[in-house]
Coordinates of C-alpha atoms in Angstrom, one line a residue:
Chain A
X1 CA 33.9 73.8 40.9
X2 CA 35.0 75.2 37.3
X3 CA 36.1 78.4 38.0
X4 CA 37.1 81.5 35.4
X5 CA 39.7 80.4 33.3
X6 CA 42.4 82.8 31.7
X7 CA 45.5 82.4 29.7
X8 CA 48.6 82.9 29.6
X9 CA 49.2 84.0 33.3
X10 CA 52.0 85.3 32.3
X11 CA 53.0 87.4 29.1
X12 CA 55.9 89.7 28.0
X13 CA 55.9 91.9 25.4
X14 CA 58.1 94.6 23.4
X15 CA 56.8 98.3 22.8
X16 CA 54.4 98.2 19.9
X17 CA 54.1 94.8 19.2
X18 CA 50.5 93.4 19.9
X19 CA 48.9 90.9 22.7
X20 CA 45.9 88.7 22.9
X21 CA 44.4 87.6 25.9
X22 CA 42.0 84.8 26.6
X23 CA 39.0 84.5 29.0
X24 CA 37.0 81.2 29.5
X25 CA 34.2 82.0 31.6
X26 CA 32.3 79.6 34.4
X27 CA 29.9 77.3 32.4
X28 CA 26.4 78.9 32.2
X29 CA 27.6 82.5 32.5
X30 CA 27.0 83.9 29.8
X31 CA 28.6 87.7 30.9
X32 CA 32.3 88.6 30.5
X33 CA 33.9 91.7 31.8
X34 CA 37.8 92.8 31.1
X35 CA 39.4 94.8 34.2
X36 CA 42.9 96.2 34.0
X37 CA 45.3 96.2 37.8
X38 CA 47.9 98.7 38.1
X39 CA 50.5 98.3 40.7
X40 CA 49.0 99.1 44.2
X41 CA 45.9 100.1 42.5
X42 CA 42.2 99.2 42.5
X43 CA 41.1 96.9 39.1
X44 CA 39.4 99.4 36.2
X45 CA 36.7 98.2 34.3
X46 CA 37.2 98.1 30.4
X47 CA 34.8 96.4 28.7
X48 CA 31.9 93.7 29.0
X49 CA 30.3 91.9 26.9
X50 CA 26.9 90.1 27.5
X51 CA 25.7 87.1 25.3
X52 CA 28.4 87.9 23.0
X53 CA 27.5 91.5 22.2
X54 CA 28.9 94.4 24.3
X55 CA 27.3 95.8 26.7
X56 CA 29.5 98.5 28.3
X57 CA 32.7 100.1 28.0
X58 CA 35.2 101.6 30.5
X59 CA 38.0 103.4 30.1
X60 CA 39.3 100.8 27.3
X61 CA 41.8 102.7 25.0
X62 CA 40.9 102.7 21.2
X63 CA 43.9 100.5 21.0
X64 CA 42.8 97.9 22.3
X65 CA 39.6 95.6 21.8
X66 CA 37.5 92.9 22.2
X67 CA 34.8 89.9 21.3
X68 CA 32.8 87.4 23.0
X69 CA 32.5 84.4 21.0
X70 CA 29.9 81.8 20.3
X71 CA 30.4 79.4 22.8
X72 CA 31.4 82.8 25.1
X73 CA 34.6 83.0 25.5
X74 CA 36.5 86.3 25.3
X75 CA 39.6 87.3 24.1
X76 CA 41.1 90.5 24.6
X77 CA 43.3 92.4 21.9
X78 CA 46.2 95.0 22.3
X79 CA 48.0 96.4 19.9
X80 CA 50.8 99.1 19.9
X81 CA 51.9 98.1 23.2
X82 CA 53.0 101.0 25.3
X83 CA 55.1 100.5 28.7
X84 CA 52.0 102.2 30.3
X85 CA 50.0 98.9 29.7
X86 CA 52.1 96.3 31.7
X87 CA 49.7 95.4 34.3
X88 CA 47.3 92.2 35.6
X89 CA 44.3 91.9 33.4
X90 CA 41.8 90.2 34.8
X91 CA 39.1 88.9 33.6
X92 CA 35.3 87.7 35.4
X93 CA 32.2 86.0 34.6
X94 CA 28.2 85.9 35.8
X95 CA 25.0 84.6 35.6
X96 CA 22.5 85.9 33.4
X97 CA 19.9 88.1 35.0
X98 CA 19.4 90.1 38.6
X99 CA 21.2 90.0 42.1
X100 CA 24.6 87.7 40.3
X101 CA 28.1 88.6 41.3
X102 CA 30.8 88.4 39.4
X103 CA 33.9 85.9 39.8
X104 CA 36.7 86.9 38.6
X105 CA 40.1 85.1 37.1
X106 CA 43.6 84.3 38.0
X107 CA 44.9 87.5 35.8
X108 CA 47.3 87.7 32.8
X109 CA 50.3 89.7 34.2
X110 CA 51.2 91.8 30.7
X111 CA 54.2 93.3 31.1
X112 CA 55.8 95.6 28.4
X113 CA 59.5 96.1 28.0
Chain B
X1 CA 32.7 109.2 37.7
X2 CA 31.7 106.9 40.9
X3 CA 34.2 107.1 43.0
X4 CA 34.5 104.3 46.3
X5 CA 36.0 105.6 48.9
X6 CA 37.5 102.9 50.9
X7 CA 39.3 103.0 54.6
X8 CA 41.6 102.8 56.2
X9 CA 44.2 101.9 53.3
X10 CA 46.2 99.4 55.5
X11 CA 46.1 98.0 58.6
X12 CA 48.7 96.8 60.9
X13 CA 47.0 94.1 63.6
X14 CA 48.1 90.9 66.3
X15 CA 46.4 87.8 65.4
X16 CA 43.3 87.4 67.1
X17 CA 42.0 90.9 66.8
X18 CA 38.7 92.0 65.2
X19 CA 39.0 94.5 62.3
X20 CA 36.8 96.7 60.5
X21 CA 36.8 98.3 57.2
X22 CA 34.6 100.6 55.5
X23 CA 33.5 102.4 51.9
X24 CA 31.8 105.2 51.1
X25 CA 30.2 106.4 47.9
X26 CA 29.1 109.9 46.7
X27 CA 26.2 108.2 44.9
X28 CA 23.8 105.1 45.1
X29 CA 24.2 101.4 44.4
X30 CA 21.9 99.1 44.4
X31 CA 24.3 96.0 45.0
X32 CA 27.6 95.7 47.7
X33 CA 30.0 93.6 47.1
X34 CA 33.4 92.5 49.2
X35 CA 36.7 90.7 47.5
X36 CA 39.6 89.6 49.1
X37 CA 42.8 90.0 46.9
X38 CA 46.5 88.2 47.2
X39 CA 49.1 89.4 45.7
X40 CA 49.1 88.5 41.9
X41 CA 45.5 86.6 42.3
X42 CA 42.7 87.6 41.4
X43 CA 40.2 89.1 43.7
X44 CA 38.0 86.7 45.8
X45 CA 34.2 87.5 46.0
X46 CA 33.5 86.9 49.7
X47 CA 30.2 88.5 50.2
X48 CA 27.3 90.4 48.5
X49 CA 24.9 92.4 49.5
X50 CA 21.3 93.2 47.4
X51 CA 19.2 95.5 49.9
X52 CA 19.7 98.3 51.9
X53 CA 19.9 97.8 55.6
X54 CA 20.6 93.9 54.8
X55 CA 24.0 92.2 57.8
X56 CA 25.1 88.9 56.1
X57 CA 27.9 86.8 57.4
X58 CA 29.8 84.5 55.9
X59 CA 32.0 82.3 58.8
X60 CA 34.4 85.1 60.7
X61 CA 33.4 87.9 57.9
X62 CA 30.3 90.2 58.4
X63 CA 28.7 93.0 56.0
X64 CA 26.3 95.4 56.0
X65 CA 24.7 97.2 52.7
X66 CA 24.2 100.6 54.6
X67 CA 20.6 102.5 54.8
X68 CA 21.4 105.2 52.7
X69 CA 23.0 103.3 49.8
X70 CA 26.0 105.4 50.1
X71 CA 28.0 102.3 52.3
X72 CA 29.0 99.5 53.4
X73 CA 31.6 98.0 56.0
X74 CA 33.2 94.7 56.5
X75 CA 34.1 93.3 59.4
X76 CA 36.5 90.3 60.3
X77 CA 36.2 88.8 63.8
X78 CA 39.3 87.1 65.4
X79 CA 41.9 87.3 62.6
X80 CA 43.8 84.4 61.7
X81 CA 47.0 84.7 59.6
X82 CA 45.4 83.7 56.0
X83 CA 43.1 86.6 56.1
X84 CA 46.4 88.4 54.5
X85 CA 45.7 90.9 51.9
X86 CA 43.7 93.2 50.3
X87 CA 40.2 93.7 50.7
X88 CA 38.1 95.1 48.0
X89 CA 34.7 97.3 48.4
X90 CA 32.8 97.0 45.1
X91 CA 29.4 98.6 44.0
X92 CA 26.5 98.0 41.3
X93 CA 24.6 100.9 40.3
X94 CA 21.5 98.3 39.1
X95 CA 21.1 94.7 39.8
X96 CA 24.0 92.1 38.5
X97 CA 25.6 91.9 34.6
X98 CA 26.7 95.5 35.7
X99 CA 30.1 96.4 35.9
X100 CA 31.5 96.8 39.5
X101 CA 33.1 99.9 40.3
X102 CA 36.3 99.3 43.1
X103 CA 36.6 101.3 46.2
X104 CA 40.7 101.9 46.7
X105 CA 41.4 98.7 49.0
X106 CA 42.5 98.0 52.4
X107 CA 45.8 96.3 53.0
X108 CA 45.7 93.7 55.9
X109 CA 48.7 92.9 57.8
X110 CA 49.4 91.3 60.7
X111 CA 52.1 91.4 63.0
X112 CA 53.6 88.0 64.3

């Protein structure tokens, strides 16, 4: 079964300079959430968006942002990279409507150097 | 904010045991939710739970969506050596395309 799709996997970055991270959701779902994983910590919701307009915001810095697009897929932008953002960003999808769970990504592991 | 609290943090067991984990929240949710994480992966939905009281079991894994809202515990019968990780407790204040607030995760060892 198709499962949530996100790329790269893998991404290093300098101080300041900007990142972009994809999210291809599981066909039919039609809801994309952002969650950020510090080491040994629990994932922190950023941001979701639901049929391509957002629908909630976490703890997202005004740094960074994001969009659902048409055929809803999400991409994630950073900019002004700080050391404090390496991490795994992970990214996961659902159904439209009541009682769905969400399924969640590999993970882009960001790091900042 | 919500805050999940989740327990114990690690656990240390022989192959073969049974284990149990639980979370606790200071307020409501309306939907449970258990992932299993490995290291660098991304977390692996293993069960969900929609009403209050509800046990649901999914092979060697069982939940339960406690009566007050306020919990839920997961237990793993006869531990094999994939079951390696960390578990995740994670709550919805309303039903689904809500975000999911984490409890702080058990770590599952176990000793050869």
């Amino acid at each position: 079964a198709a499962g949530v799709i996100q790329s790269p996997r893998h991404l290093i970055k300098e101080k300041r300079e900007t990142a972009t991270l994809k999210c291809y959701p599981i066909p039919r779902h039609d809801t994309v959430y952002w969650y950020q994983q510090g080491p040994g910590q629990d994932p922190q919701f950023l941001i979701s968006f639901y049929e391509k307009m957002q629908s909630d915001k976490g703890s997202i810095p005004d740094r960074f942002s994001a969009q659902q697009f048409s055929d809803y897929h999400s991409e994630l932008n950073m900019s002004s990279l700080e050391l404090g953002d390496s991490a795994l960003y992970f990214c996961a999808s659902s159904l439209p409507g009541s009682y769905t769970e969400a399924f969640f990504g590999q993970g882009t592991r960001l790091t900042v150097v | 904010g919500q805050q999940l609290n989740q327990s114990p943090q690690s656990m240390f067991i022989q192959e073969g045991e049974d284990v149990s984990m639980n979370c606790t929240s200071s307020s409501i949710f309306n939907t449970w939710l258990w992932y299993k994480q490995d290291p660098g992966e991304g977390p692996v939905l293993l069960i969900a739970l929609y009403k209050a009281g509800e046990l649901t079991s999914n092979g060697r894994l069982t939940a339960q969506f406690g009566i007050t809202r306020k919990d839920s515990f997961l237990n793993i019968s006869a531990s094999i050596p994939s079951d390696v990780g960390i578990y995740f407790c994670a709550g919805q204040t309303n039903f689904g395309n809500e975000k999911l607030t984490f409890g702080t995760g058990t770590r599952l060892t176990i000793i050869p």
